[in-house]
PDB file of C-alpha atoms in Angstrom:
ATOM      1  CA  MET A 454      65.870  98.047  95.313  1.00 93.00           C
ATOM      2  CA  LEU A 455      62.670  96.844  96.261  1.00 95.00           C
ATOM      3  CA  LEU A 456      62.843  94.440  99.127  1.00 96.00           C
ATOM      4  CA  PRO A 457      60.466  91.957 100.479  1.00 94.00           C
ATOM      5  CA  ARG A 458      57.796  93.062 103.119  1.00 93.00           C
ATOM      6  CA  THR A 459      59.351  90.451 105.679  1.00 92.00           C
ATOM      7  CA  ARG A 460      62.699  92.566 105.847  1.00 94.00           C
ATOM      8  CA  THR A 461      61.129  94.576 108.840  1.00 94.00           C
ATOM      9  CA  GLU A 462      61.398  91.159 110.587  1.00 94.00           C
ATOM     10  CA  THR A 463      65.233  90.940 110.117  1.00 96.00           C
ATOM     11  CA  GLU A 464      67.428  90.321 113.260  1.00 96.00           C
ATOM     12  CA  PHE A 465      70.413  89.589 111.588  1.00 97.00           C
ATOM     13  CA  VAL A 466      72.213  89.437 108.350  1.00 97.00           C
ATOM     14  CA  GLU A 467      74.841  86.723 107.054  1.00 95.00           C
ATOM     15  CA  VAL A 468      77.119  88.034 104.493  1.00 96.00           C
ATOM     16  CA  VAL A 469      78.467  85.217 102.102  1.00 93.00           C
ATOM     17  CA  ARG A 470      81.161  85.213  99.880  1.00 92.00           C
ATOM     18  CA  LEU A 471      80.278  83.391  96.984  1.00 89.00           C
ATOM     19  CA  THR A 472      83.493  81.332  95.083  1.00 78.00           C
ATOM     20  CA  ALA A 473      82.317  78.228  94.115  1.00 67.00           C
ATOM     21  CA  PRO A 474      80.789  77.165  90.985  1.00 58.00           C
ATOM     22  CA  GLY A 475      77.144  76.386  91.247  1.00 59.00           C
ATOM     23  CA  HIS A 476      76.654  78.850  94.213  1.00 60.00           C
ATOM     24  CA  LEU A 477      73.300  79.798  93.010  1.00 66.00           C
ATOM     25  CA  THR A 478      70.771  77.005  93.443  1.00 62.00           C
ATOM     26  CA  PRO A 479      66.969  76.958  93.289  1.00 61.00           C
ATOM     27  CA  LYS A 480      66.952  77.114  97.016  1.00 66.00           C
ATOM     28  CA  GLY A 481      69.420  80.067  97.441  1.00 71.00           C
ATOM     29  CA  LEU A 482      72.837  80.756  97.931  1.00 82.00           C
ATOM     30  CA  SER A 483      75.775  78.476  98.782  1.00 82.00           C
ATOM     31  CA  GLY A 484      79.296  80.037  99.831  1.00 85.00           C
ATOM     32  CA  ASP A 485      81.408  80.984 102.836  1.00 87.00           C
ATOM     33  CA  THR A 486      79.613  83.170 105.723  1.00 92.00           C
ATOM     34  CA  VAL A 487      82.304  85.844 106.250  1.00 92.00           C
ATOM     35  CA  ASP A 488      80.672  87.868 109.101  1.00 94.00           C
ATOM     36  CA  ILE A 489      76.995  88.264 110.602  1.00 96.00           C
ATOM     37  CA  TRP A 490      75.623  92.119 110.675  1.00 96.00           C
ATOM     38  CA  VAL A 491      73.069  92.161 113.835  1.00 96.00           C
ATOM     39  CA  GLU A 492      70.924  95.121 115.121  1.00 91.00           C
ATOM     40  CA  HIS A 493      72.171  98.576 113.730  1.00 94.00           C
ATOM     41  CA  GLU A 494      74.632  97.261 111.395  1.00 95.00           C
ATOM     42  CA  ALA A 495      71.837  94.807 109.592  1.00 95.00           C
ATOM     43  CA  ARG A 496      69.251  97.684 109.446  1.00 95.00           C
ATOM     44  CA  GLN A 497      71.858  99.891 108.031  1.00 95.00           C
ATOM     45  CA  ALA A 498      72.907  97.055 105.211  1.00 96.00           C
ATOM     46  CA  LEU A 499      69.210  96.663 104.372  1.00 97.00           C
ATOM     47  CA  GLU A 500      68.864 100.486 104.180  1.00 96.00           C
ATOM     48  CA  LEU A 501      71.671 100.730 101.931  1.00 96.00           C
ATOM     49  CA  ILE A 502      70.242  97.846  99.885  1.00 97.00           C
ATOM     50  CA  ALA A 503      66.758  99.455  99.599  1.00 97.00           C
ATOM     51  CA  ALA A 504      68.704 102.505  98.416  1.00 97.00           C
ATOM     52  CA  LEU A 505      70.157 100.797  95.437  1.00 97.00           C
ATOM     53  CA  PRO A 506      68.823 102.901  92.532  1.00 96.00           C
ATOM     54  CA  PRO A 507      67.331 100.901  89.460  1.00 94.00           C
ATOM     55  CA  GLY A 508      69.897 100.197  86.603  1.00 92.00           C
ATOM     56  CA  GLU A 509      70.417  98.764  83.297  1.00 90.00           C
ATOM     57  CA  GLN A 510      71.480  94.842  83.977  1.00 82.00           C
ATOM     58  CA  HIS A 511      74.173  93.247  81.714  1.00 85.00           C
ATOM     59  CA  ARG A 512      74.164  89.755  80.858  1.00 83.00           C
ATOM     60  CA  CYS A 513      76.948  87.908  82.625  1.00 83.00           C
ATOM     61  CA  PHE A 514      75.572  87.568  86.344  1.00 85.00           C
ATOM     62  CA  VAL A 515      78.621  85.795  88.072  1.00 85.00           C
ATOM     63  CA  PRO A 516      77.483  87.088  91.572  1.00 89.00           C
ATOM     64  CA  GLY A 517      80.469  87.513  94.088  1.00 91.00           C
ATOM     65  CA  TRP A 518      78.553  88.455  97.335  1.00 94.00           C
ATOM     66  CA  GLY A 519      75.221  87.929  98.850  1.00 94.00           C
ATOM     67  CA  ILE A 520      73.171  88.160 102.057  1.00 96.00           C
ATOM     68  CA  ARG A 521      70.739  85.933 104.105  1.00 95.00           C
ATOM     69  CA  ALA A 522      68.326  87.857 106.200  1.00 96.00           C
ATOM     70  CA  HIS A 523      67.191  85.822 109.032  1.00 96.00           C
ATOM     71  CA  GLY A 524      64.242  86.411 111.274  1.00 95.00           C
ATOM     72  CA  PRO A 525      63.576  85.333 114.790  1.00 92.00           C
ATOM     73  CA  THR A 526      63.151  81.636 113.751  1.00 91.00           C
ATOM     74  CA  ASP A 527      63.738  81.241 110.099  1.00 90.00           C
ATOM     75  CA  PRO A 528      65.668  82.658 107.037  1.00 92.00           C
ATOM     76  CA  LEU A 529      63.607  85.653 105.524  1.00 95.00           C
ATOM     77  CA  PHE A 530      65.044  85.934 102.087  1.00 95.00           C
ATOM     78  CA  GLU A 531      68.661  85.891 100.195  1.00 95.00           C
ATOM     79  CA  ILE A 532      69.989  88.015  97.710  1.00 95.00           C
ATOM     80  CA  ALA A 533      72.949  87.553  95.158  1.00 94.00           C
ATOM     81  CA  PHE A 534      74.913  90.323  93.764  1.00 95.00           C
ATOM     82  CA  CYS A 535      76.590  90.806  90.562  1.00 93.00           C
ATOM     83  CA  PHE A 536      78.389  94.272  90.764  1.00 93.00           C
ATOM     84  CA  ARG A 537      79.650  93.735  87.124  1.00 91.00           C
ATOM     85  CA  CYS A 538      76.533  93.037  85.162  1.00 92.00           C
ATOM     86  CA  HIS A 539      74.355  95.174  87.870  1.00 94.00           C
ATOM     87  CA  GLY A 540      71.727  92.400  88.668  1.00 93.00           C
ATOM     88  CA  ALA A 541      70.555  91.318  92.018  1.00 94.00           C
ATOM     89  CA  ARG A 542      68.305  87.831  92.421  1.00 92.00           C
ATOM     90  CA  LEU A 543      66.332  87.545  95.494  1.00 94.00           C
ATOM     91  CA  TRP A 544      64.941  84.209  96.938  1.00 91.00           C
ATOM     92  CA  GLY A 545      62.606  83.534  99.978  1.00 92.00           C
ATOM     93  CA  PRO A 546      59.079  82.016 100.790  1.00 90.00           C
ATOM     94  CA  ASP A 547      57.993  85.508 100.776  1.00 88.00           C
ATOM     95  CA  VAL A 548      59.643  86.961  97.776  1.00 93.00           C
ATOM     96  CA  PRO A 549      56.987  87.755  94.945  1.00 93.00           C
ATOM     97  CA  PRO A 550      58.009  87.178  91.448  1.00 93.00           C
ATOM     98  CA  ALA A 551      58.127  90.694  90.467  1.00 92.00           C
ATOM     99  CA  LEU A 552      61.057  91.190  92.954  1.00 92.00           C
ATOM    100  CA  ARG A 553      63.373  87.888  92.052  1.00 92.00           C
ATOM    101  CA  GLY A 554      65.442  89.546  89.501  1.00 92.00           C
ATOM    102  CA  GLN A 555      66.292  93.114  89.894  1.00 95.00           C
ATOM    103  CA  PRO A 556      68.903  95.152  88.105  1.00 95.00           C
ATOM    104  CA  PHE A 557      70.758  98.239  90.251  1.00 96.00           C
ATOM    105  CA  ASP A 558      73.115 100.715  89.147  1.00 96.00           C
ATOM    106  CA  ALA A 559      76.300  99.430  90.410  1.00 95.00           C
ATOM    107  CA  ASP A 560      77.902 102.622  89.891  1.00 95.00           C
ATOM    108  CA  SER A 561      75.677 104.638  92.505  1.00 97.00           C
ATOM    109  CA  PRO A 562      77.027 105.786  95.909  1.00 97.00           C
ATOM    110  CA  ALA A 563      74.946 103.155  97.357  1.00 97.00           C
ATOM    111  CA  ALA A 564      76.241 100.140  95.437  1.00 96.00           C
ATOM    112  CA  HIS A 565      79.960 101.438  96.155  1.00 96.00           C
ATOM    113  CA  GLU A 566      79.504 101.441  99.920  1.00 97.00           C
ATOM    114  CA  LEU A 567      77.768  98.294 100.068  1.00 97.00           C
ATOM    115  CA  LEU A 568      80.510  96.503  97.848  1.00 96.00           C
ATOM    116  CA  ARG A 569      83.132  98.588 100.401  1.00 95.00           C
ATOM    117  CA  ARG A 570      81.270  96.981 103.273  1.00 95.00           C
ATOM    118  CA  PHE A 571      81.111  93.491 101.485  1.00 95.00           C
ATOM    119  CA  ARG A 572      85.222  93.840 100.788  1.00 92.00           C
ATOM    120  CA  ALA A 573      85.744  94.982 104.380  1.00 92.00           C
ATOM    121  CA  ARG A 574      84.577  91.505 105.621  1.00 84.00           C
ATOM    122  CA  LEU A 575      87.605  89.586 103.613  1.00 80.00           C
ATOM    123  CA  PRO A 576      90.617  88.458 105.834  1.00 73.00           C
ATOM    124  CA  PRO A 577      93.612  90.381 104.754  1.00 69.00           C
ATOM    125  CA  GLU A 578      95.828  88.934 102.192  1.00 64.00           C
ATOM    126  CA  PRO A 579      99.145  87.240 103.581  1.00 59.00           C
ATOM    127  CA  ALA A 580     102.207  89.159 103.349  1.00 54.00           C
ATOM    128  CA  ALA A 581     104.562  87.499 100.582  1.00 54.00           C
ATOM    129  CA  ALA A 582     107.359  85.892 102.238  1.00 52.00           C
ATOM    130  CA  PRO A 583     110.845  87.350 101.632  1.00 56.00           C
ATOM    131  CA  PRO A 584     112.914  85.579  99.370  1.00 58.00           C
ATOM    132  CA  GLY A 585     115.556  83.190 100.276  1.00 56.00           C
TER     133      GLY A 585
END
């Protein structure tokens, strides 16, 4: 996947779980921040995203995950990922129009690893109470 030039300025990355209707706005993502990746972890995540190979996008685009990349003073860009339809949308002041919508291969090893890392940030499901 092609990322904006500003990716090199990223200091930390917010992992966003998109759950509510209307989670995509013209200004970017809305959802719950479930983790913050800094330094090595942020660089690894961006390398993994950059390694997502192109794919064929389907139609649904109901993303469940996103990231916000932050520089030293301002947000740099945001990406929403739909692993069902193999699509990503990017926002940000320095995101050129050609990069705003990109299909990716959601069946690739890089996509599987990225989704695994996202899911690892969810809190564990509460155990069911014993009956009675």
